[in-house]
mmCIF file of C-alpha atoms in Angstrom:
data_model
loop_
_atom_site.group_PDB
_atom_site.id
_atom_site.type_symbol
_atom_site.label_atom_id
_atom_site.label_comp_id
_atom_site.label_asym_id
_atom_site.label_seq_id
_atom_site.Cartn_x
_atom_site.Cartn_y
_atom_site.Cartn_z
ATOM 1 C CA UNK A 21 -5.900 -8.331 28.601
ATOM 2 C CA UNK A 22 -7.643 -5.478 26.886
ATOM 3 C CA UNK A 23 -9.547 -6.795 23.746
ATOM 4 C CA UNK A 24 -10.067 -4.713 20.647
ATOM 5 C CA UNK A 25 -12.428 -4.744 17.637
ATOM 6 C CA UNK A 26 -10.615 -5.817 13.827
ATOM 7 C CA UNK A 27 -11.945 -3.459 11.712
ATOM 8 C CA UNK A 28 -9.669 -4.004 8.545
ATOM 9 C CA UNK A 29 -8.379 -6.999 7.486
ATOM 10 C CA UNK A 30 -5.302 -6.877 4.700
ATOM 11 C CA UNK A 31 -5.246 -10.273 2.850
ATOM 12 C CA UNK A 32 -1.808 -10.338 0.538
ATOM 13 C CA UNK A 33 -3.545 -13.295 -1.901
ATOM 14 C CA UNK A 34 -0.724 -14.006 -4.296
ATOM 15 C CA UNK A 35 3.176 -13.126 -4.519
ATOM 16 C CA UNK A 36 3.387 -13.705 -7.995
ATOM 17 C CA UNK A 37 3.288 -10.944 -10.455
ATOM 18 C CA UNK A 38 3.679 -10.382 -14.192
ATOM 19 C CA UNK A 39 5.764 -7.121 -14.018
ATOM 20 C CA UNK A 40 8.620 -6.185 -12.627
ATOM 21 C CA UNK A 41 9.007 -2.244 -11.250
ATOM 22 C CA UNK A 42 11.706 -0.055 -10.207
ATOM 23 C CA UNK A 43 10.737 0.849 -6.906
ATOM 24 C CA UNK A 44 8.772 -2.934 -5.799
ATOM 25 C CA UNK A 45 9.829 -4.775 -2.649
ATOM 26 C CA UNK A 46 10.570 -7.916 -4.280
ATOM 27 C CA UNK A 47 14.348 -6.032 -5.146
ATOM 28 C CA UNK A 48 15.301 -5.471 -1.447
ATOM 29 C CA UNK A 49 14.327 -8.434 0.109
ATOM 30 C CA UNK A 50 15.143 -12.423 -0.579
ATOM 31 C CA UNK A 51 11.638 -14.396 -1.378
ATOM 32 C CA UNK A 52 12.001 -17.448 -3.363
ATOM 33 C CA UNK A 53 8.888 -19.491 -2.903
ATOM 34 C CA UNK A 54 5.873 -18.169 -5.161
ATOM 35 C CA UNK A 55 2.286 -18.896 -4.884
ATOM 36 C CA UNK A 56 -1.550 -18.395 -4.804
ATOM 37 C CA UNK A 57 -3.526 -17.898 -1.297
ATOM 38 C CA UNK A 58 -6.073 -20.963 -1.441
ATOM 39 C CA UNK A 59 -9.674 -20.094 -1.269
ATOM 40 C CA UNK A 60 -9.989 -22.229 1.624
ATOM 41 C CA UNK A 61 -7.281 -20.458 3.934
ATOM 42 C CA UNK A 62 -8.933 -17.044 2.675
ATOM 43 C CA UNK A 63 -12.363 -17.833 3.695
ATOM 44 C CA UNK A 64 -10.778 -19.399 7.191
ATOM 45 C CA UNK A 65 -9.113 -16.514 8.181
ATOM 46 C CA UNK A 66 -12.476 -14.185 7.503
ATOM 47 C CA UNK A 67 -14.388 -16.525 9.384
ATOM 48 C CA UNK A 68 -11.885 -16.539 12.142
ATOM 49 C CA UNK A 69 -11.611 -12.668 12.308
ATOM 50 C CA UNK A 70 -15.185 -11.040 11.574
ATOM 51 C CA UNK A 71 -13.749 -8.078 10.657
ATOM 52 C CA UNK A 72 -16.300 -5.038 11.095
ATOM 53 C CA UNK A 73 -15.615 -2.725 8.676
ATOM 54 C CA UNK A 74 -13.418 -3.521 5.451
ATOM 55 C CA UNK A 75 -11.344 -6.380 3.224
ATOM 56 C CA UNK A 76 -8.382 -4.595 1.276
ATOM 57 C CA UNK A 77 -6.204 -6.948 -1.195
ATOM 58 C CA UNK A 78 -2.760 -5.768 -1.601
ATOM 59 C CA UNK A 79 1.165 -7.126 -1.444
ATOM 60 C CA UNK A 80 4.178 -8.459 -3.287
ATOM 61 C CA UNK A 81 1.622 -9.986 -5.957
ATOM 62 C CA UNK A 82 -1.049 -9.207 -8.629
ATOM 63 C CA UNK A 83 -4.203 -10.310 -7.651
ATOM 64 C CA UNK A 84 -6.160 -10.768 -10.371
ATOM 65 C CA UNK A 85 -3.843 -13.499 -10.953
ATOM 66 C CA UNK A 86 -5.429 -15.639 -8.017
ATOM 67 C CA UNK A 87 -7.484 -18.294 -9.830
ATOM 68 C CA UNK A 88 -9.453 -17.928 -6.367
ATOM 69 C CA UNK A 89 -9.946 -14.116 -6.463
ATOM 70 C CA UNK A 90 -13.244 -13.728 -7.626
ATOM 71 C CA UNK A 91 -14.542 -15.757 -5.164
ATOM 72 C CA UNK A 92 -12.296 -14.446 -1.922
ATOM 73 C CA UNK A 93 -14.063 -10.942 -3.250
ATOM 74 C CA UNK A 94 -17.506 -12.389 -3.621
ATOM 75 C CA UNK A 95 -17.286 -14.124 0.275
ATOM 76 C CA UNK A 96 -16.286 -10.707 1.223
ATOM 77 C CA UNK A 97 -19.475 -8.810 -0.164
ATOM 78 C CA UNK A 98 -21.528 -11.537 1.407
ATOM 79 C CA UNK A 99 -20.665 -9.892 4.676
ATOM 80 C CA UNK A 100 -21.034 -6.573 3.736
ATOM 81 C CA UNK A 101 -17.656 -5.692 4.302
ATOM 82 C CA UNK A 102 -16.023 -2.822 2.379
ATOM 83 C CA UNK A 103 -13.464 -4.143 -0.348
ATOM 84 C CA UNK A 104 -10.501 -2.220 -1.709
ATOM 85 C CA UNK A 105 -8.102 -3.798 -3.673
ATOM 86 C CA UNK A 106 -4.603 -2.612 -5.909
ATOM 87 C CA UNK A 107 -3.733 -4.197 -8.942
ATOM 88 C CA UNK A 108 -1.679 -3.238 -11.973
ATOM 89 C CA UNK A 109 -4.265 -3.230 -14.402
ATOM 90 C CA UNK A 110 -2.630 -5.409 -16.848
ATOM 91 C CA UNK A 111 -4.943 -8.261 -16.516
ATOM 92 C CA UNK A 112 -8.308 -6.678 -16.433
ATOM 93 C CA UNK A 113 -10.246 -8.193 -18.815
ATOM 94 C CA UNK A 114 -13.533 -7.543 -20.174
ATOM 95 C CA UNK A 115 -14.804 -10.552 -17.607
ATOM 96 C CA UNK A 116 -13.238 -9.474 -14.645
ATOM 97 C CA UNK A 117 -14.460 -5.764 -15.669
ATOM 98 C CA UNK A 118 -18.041 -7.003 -15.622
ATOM 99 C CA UNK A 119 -17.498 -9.163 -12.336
ATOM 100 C CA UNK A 120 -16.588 -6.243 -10.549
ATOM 101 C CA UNK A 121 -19.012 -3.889 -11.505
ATOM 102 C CA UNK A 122 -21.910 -6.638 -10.909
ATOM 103 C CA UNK A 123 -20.123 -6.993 -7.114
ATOM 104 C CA UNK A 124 -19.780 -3.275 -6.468
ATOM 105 C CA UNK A 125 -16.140 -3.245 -5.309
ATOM 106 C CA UNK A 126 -16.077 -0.449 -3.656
ATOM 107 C CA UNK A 127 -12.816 1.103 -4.896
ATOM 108 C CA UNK A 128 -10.175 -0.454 -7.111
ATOM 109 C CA UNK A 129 -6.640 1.304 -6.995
ATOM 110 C CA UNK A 130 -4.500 0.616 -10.437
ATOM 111 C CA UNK A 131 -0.940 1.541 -10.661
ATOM 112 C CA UNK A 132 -0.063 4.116 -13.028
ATOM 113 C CA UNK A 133 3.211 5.685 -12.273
ATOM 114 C CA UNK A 134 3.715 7.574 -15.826
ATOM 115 C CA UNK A 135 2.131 9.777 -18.349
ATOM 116 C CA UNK A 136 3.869 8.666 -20.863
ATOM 117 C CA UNK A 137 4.401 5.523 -22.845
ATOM 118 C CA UNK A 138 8.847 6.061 -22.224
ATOM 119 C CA UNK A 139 8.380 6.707 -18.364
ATOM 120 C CA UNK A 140 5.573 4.309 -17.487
ATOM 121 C CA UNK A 141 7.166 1.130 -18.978
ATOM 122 C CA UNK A 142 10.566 2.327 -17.517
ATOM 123 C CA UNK A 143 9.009 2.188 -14.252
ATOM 124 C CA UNK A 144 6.597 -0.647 -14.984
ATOM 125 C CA UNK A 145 8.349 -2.945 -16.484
ATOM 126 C CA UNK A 146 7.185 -5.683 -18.148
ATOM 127 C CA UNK A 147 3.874 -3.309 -18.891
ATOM 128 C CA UNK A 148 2.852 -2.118 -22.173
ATOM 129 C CA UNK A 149 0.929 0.850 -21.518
ATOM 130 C CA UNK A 150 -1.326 1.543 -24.494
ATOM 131 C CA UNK A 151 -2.759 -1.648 -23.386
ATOM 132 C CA UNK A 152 -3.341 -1.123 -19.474
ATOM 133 C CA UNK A 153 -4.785 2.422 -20.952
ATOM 134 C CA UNK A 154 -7.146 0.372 -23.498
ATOM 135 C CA UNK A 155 -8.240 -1.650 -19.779
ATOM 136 C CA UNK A 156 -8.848 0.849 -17.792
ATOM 137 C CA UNK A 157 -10.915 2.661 -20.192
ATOM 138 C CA UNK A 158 -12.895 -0.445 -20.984
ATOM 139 C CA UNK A 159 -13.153 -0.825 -16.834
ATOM 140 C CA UNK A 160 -14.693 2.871 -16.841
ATOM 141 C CA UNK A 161 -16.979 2.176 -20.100
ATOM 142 C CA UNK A 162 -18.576 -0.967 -18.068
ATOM 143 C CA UNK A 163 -19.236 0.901 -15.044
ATOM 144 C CA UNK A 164 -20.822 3.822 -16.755
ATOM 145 C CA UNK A 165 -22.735 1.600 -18.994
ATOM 146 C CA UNK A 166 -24.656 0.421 -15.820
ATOM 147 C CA UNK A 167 -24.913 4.054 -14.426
ATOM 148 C CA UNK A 168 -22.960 3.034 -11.489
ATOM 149 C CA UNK A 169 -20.792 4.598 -9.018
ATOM 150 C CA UNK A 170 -18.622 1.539 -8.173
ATOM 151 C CA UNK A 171 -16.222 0.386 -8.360
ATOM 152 C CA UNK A 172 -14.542 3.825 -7.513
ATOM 153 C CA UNK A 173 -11.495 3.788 -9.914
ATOM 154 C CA UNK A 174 -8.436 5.393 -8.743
ATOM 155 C CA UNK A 175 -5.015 6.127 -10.462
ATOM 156 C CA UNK A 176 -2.170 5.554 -7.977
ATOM 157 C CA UNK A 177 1.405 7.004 -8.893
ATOM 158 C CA UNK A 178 4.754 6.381 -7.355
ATOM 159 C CA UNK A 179 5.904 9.803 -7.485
ATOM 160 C CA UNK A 180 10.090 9.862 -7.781
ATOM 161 C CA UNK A 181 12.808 12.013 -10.245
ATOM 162 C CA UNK A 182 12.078 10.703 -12.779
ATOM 163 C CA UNK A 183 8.609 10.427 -13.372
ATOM 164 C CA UNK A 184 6.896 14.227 -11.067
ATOM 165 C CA UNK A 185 7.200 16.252 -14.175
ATOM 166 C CA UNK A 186 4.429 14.005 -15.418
ATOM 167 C CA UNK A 187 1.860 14.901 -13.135
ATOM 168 C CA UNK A 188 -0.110 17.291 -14.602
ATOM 169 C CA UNK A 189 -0.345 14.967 -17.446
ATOM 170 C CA UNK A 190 -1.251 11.856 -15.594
ATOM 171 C CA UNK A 191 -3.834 14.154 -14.260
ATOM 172 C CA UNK A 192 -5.590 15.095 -17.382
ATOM 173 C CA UNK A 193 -4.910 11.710 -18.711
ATOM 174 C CA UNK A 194 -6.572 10.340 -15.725
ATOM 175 C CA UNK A 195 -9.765 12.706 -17.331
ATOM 176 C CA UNK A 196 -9.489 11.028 -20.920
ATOM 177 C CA UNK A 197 -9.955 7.455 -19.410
ATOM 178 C CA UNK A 198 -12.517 8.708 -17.154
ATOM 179 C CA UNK A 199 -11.205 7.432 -13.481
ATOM 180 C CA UNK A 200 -11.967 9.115 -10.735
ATOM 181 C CA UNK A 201 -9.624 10.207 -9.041
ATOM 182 C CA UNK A 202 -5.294 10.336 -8.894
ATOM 183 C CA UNK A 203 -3.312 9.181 -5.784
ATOM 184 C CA UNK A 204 0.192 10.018 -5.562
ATOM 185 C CA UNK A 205 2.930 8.055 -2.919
ATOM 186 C CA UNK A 206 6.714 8.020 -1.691
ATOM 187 C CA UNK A 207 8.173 4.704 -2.623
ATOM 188 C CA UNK A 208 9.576 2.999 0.217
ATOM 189 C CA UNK A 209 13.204 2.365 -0.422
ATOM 190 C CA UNK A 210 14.844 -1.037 0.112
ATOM 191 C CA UNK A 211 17.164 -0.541 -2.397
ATOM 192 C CA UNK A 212 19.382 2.533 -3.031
ATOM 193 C CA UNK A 213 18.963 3.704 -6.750
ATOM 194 C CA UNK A 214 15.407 4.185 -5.745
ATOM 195 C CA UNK A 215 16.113 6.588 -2.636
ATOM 196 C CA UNK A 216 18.264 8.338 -4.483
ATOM 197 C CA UNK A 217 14.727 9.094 -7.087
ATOM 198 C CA UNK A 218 12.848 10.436 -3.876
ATOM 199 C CA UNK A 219 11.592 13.623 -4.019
ATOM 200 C CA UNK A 220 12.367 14.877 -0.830
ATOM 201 C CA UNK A 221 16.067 15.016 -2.593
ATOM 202 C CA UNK A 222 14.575 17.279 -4.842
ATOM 203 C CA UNK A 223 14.022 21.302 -4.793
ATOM 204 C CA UNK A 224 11.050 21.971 -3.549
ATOM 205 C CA UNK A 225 10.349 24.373 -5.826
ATOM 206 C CA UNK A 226 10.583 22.530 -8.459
ATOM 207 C CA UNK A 227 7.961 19.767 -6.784
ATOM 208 C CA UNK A 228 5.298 22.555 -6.131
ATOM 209 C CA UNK A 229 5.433 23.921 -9.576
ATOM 210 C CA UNK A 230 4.287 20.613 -11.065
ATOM 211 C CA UNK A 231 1.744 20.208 -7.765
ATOM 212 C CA UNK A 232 0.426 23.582 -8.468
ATOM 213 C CA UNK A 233 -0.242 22.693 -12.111
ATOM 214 C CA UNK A 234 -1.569 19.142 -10.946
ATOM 215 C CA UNK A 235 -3.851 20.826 -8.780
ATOM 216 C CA UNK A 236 -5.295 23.133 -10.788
ATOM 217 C CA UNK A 237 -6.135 20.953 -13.607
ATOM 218 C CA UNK A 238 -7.620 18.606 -11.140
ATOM 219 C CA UNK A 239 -9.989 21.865 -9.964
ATOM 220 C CA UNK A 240 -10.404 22.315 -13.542
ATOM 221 C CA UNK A 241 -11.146 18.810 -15.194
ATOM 222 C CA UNK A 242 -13.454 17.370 -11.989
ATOM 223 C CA UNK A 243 -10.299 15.040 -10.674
ATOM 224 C CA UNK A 244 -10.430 14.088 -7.225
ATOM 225 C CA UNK A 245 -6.075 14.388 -6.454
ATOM 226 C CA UNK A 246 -4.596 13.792 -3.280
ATOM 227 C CA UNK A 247 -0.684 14.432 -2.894
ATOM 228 C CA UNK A 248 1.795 13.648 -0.577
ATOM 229 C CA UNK A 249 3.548 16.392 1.662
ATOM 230 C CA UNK A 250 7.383 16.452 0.738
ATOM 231 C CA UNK A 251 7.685 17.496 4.744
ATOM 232 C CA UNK A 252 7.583 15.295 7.573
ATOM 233 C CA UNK A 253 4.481 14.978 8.791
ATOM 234 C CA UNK A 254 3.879 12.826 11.877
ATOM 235 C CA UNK A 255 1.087 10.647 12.459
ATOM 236 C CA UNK A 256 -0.337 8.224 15.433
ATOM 237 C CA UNK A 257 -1.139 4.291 13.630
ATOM 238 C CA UNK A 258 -3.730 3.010 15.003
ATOM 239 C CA UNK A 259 -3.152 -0.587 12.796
ATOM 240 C CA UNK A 260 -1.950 -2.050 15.267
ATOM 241 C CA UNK A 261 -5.478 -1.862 17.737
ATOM 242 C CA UNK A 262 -7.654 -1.809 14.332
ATOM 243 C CA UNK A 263 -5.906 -3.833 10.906
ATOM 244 C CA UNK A 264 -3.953 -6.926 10.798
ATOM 245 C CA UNK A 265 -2.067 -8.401 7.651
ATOM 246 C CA UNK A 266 -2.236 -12.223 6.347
ATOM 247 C CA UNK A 267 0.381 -12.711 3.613
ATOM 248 C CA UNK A 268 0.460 -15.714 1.278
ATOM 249 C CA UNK A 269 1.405 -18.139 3.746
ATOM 250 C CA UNK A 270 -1.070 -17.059 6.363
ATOM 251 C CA UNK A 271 1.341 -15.575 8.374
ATOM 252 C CA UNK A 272 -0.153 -12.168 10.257
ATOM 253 C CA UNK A 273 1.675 -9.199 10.962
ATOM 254 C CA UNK A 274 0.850 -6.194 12.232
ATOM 255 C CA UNK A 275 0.690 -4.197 9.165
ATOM 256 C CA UNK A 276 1.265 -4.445 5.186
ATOM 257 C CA UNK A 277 4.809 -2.683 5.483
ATOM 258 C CA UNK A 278 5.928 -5.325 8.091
ATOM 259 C CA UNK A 279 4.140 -8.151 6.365
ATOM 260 C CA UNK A 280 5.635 -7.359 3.102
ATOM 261 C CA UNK A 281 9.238 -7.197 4.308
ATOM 262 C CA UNK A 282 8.931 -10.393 6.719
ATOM 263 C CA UNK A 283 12.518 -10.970 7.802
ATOM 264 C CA UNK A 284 15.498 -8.619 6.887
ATOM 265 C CA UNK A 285 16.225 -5.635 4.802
ATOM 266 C CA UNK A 286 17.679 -1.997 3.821
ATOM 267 C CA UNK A 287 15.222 0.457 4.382
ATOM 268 C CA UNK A 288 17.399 4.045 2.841
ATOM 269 C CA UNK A 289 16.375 7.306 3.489
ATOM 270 C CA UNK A 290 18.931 10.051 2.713
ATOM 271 C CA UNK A 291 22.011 9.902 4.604
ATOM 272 C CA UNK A 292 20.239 7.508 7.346
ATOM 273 C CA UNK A 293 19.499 3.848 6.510
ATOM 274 C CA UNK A 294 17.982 1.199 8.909
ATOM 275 C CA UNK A 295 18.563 -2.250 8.962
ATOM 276 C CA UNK A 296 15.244 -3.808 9.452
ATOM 277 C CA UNK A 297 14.894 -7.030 11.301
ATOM 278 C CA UNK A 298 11.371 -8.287 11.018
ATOM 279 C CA UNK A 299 12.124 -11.599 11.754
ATOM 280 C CA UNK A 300 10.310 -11.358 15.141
ATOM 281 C CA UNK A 301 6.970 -9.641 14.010
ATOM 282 C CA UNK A 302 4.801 -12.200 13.016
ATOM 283 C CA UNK A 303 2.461 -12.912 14.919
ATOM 284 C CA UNK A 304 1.131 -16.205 14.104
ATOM 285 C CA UNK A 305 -0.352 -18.359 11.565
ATOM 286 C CA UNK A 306 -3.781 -18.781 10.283
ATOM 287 C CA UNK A 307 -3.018 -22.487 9.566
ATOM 288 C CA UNK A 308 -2.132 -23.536 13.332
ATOM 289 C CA UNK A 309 -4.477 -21.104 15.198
ATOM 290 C CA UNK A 310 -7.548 -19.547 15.387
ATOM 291 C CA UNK A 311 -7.192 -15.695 14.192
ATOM 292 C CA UNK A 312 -9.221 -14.403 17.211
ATOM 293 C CA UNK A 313 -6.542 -16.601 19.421
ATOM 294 C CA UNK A 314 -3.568 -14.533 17.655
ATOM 295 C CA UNK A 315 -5.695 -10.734 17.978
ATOM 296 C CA UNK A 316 -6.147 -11.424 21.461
ATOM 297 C CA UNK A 317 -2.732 -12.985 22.516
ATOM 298 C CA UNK A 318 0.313 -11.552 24.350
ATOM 299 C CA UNK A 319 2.696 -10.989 21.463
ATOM 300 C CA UNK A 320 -0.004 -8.678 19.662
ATOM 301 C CA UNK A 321 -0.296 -6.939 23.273
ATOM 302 C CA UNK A 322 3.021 -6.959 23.551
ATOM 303 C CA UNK A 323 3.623 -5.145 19.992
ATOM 304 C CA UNK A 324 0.911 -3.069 20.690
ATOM 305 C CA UNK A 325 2.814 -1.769 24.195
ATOM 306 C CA UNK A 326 5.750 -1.181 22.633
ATOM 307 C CA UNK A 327 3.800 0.610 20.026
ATOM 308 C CA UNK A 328 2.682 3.140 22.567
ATOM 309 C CA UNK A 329 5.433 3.934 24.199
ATOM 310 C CA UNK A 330 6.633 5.040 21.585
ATOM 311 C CA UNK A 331 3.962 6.893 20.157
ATOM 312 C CA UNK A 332 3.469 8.904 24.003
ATOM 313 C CA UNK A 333 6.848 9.916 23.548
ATOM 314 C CA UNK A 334 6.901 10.953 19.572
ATOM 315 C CA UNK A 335 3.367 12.686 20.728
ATOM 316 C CA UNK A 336 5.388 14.769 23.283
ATOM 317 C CA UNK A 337 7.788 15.881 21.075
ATOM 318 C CA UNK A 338 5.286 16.226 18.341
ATOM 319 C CA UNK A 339 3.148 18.990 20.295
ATOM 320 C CA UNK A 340 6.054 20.759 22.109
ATOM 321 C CA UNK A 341 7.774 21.764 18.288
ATOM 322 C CA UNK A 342 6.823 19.115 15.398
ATOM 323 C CA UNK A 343 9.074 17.086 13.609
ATOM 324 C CA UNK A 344 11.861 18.596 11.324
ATOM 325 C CA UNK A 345 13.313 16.479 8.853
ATOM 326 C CA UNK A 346 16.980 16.601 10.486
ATOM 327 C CA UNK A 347 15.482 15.612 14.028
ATOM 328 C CA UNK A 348 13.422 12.876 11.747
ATOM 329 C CA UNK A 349 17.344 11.870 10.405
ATOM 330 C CA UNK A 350 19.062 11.708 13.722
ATOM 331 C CA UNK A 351 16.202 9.327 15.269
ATOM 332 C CA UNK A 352 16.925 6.939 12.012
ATOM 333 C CA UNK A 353 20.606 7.473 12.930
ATOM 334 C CA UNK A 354 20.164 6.547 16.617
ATOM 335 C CA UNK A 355 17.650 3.165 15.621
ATOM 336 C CA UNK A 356 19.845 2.261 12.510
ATOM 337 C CA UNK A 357 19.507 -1.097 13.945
ATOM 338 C CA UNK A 358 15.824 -1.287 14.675
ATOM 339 C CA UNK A 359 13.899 -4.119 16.078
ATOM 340 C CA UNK A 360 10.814 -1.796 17.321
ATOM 341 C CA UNK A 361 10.262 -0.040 13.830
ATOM 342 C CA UNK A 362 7.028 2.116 14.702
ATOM 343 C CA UNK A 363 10.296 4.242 16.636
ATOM 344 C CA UNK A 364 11.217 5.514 12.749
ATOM 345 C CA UNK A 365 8.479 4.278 10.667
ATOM 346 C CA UNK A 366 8.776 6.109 7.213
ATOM 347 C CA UNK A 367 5.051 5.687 6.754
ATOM 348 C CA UNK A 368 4.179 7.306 9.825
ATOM 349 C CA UNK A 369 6.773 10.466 9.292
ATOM 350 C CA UNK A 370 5.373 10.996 5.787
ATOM 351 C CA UNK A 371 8.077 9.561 3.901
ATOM 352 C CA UNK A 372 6.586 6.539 2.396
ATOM 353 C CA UNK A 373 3.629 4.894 0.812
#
């Protein structure tokens, strides 16, 4: 069998979080058992999987709740590995602020889905958002203090109904606290209050009025924005040949949106949901084999072949005439009971995350 080089490794590091928000996972699938990613399996699984290029930290929890995480992010600097990681912001303190400055994390991602104290904590809840403001302001002031570029410090907003008319705020509040740059997504909806907040229900007028805005105050105020297309927009994923997932058990998966869903759920998109069945998708454990063993074995070549079938023929059609959002509909109609979910992946369409 072919053998390919990990570039990216995904580490999910905790489950447990301190808020609890509209649009999370945790309200569309059944988890019940809650802990912390030990440092010991952490620094295991890097070992095992020399991974070339980068470490990100991201799932179902907040990691700055790991009592292990400054250490997982210091083994990862050791070997010069880029390191991304999300977290809510609530528990950045004026230690961990200094710890990951002194590292250089390369770019820290903090979850801001409101410009506004009424809309943020009805997102966020559980939030206060004076507070997370008050920490990520503190999280710039220690950066720039040191005249350093990094951590890059990124805003990263769930954009639905109910909070879009807030971008060009978020945008020039994003300016006041001095980050560098705004992010927006599509939630990925497991449960179906949430799909029915998804832009793409929306005019699309009204959506580029309050991009337009967006952008130009990003143009004006020196704000790095990047938005996402309310059209489908096709992709080839490579993760499958290049990133692999451990969640908080050790388990590896293919990719974050698999890892993070692990057995069964909803996914709804307009008039065409999926029942996802992930049941079959991991791929191993860190705790009974050797990551390298796992990479290189037949069920991640067999994913990977199924993978690119699919993606020949989606290529086809994608080069003959694109992908229209009611041809996009009918292939969720046709899979609505999908076991090979790269067929009508709403991350590769455009649709989520």
């Amino acid at each position: 069998m072919k053998k390919f080089t990990l570039q990216y490794l995904t580490f999910e590091v905790t489950n447990i979080c301190n808020l609890n928000c509209r649009m999370c996972f945790k309200r569309g699938i059944s988890e019940t058992n809650y802990e912390n990613m030990s440092l010991e399996v952490f620094k295991k699984a890097l070992n095992d999987a020399h991974p070339t290029t980068g470490v990100t930290f991201v799932g179902l929890g907040e990691p700055l709740l790991n009592p292990d995480f400054y250490e997982m992010l210091v083994e990862s600097k050791k070997r010069d590995l880029i390191v991304n990681f999300v977290t809510n912001g609530t528990a950045l303190t004026e230690d961990w602020c200094k710890k990951l400055v002194d590292l250089k994390i390369d770019k820290v991602s903090v979850s801001f889905d409101g410009a506004t104290k009424e809309t943020y904590e009805k997102i966020r809840m559980g939030s206060n958002f004076e507070k997370v403001i008050e920490n990520i302001k503190m999280f710039v002031n220690t950066r720039n203090e040191v005249n350093s570029k990094y951590p890059h410090i990124r805003l990263d907003a769930v954009l639905m109904k109910q909070n879009i008319h807030e971008l060009p705020a978020l945008v020039v509040l994003a300016k006041e606290m001095g980050v560098n740059s705004v992010s927006t997504l599509h939630p990925q909806c497991l449960v179906e209050d949430i799909e029915l907040e998804h832009t793409m229900n929306m005019d699309k007028m009204e959506i580029f009025k309050y991009y337009g805005e967006a952008i130009d105050l990003a143009k004006e105020l020196g704000v790095g924005l990047r938005l996402k297309s309310q059209d489908i927009k096709y992709s080839v994923c490579q993760t499958a040949w290049s990133n692999s997932y451990v969640d908080v058990f050790g388990n590896i998966y293919p990719c974050c949106a698999i890892g993070a869903i692990k057995n069964k759920a909803t996914e709804y998109f307009k008039d065409a949901p999926i029942n996802l069945d992930f049941s079959d998708t991991k791929m191993g454990n860190i705790y009974k084999d050797n990551f390298s063993v796992i990479w290189d074995g037949k069920k991640y070549a067999k994913f990977r072949n199924d993978c690119k079938k699919t993606f020949i023929e989606q290529d086809i059609k994608n080069e003959k005439s694109g992908w229209t959002m009611e041809e996009y509909l009918a292939l969720r109609k046709k899979n609505k009971n999908c076991k090979n979910y790269c067929k009508v992946c709403a991350i590769k369409f455009g649709v989520a995350c």
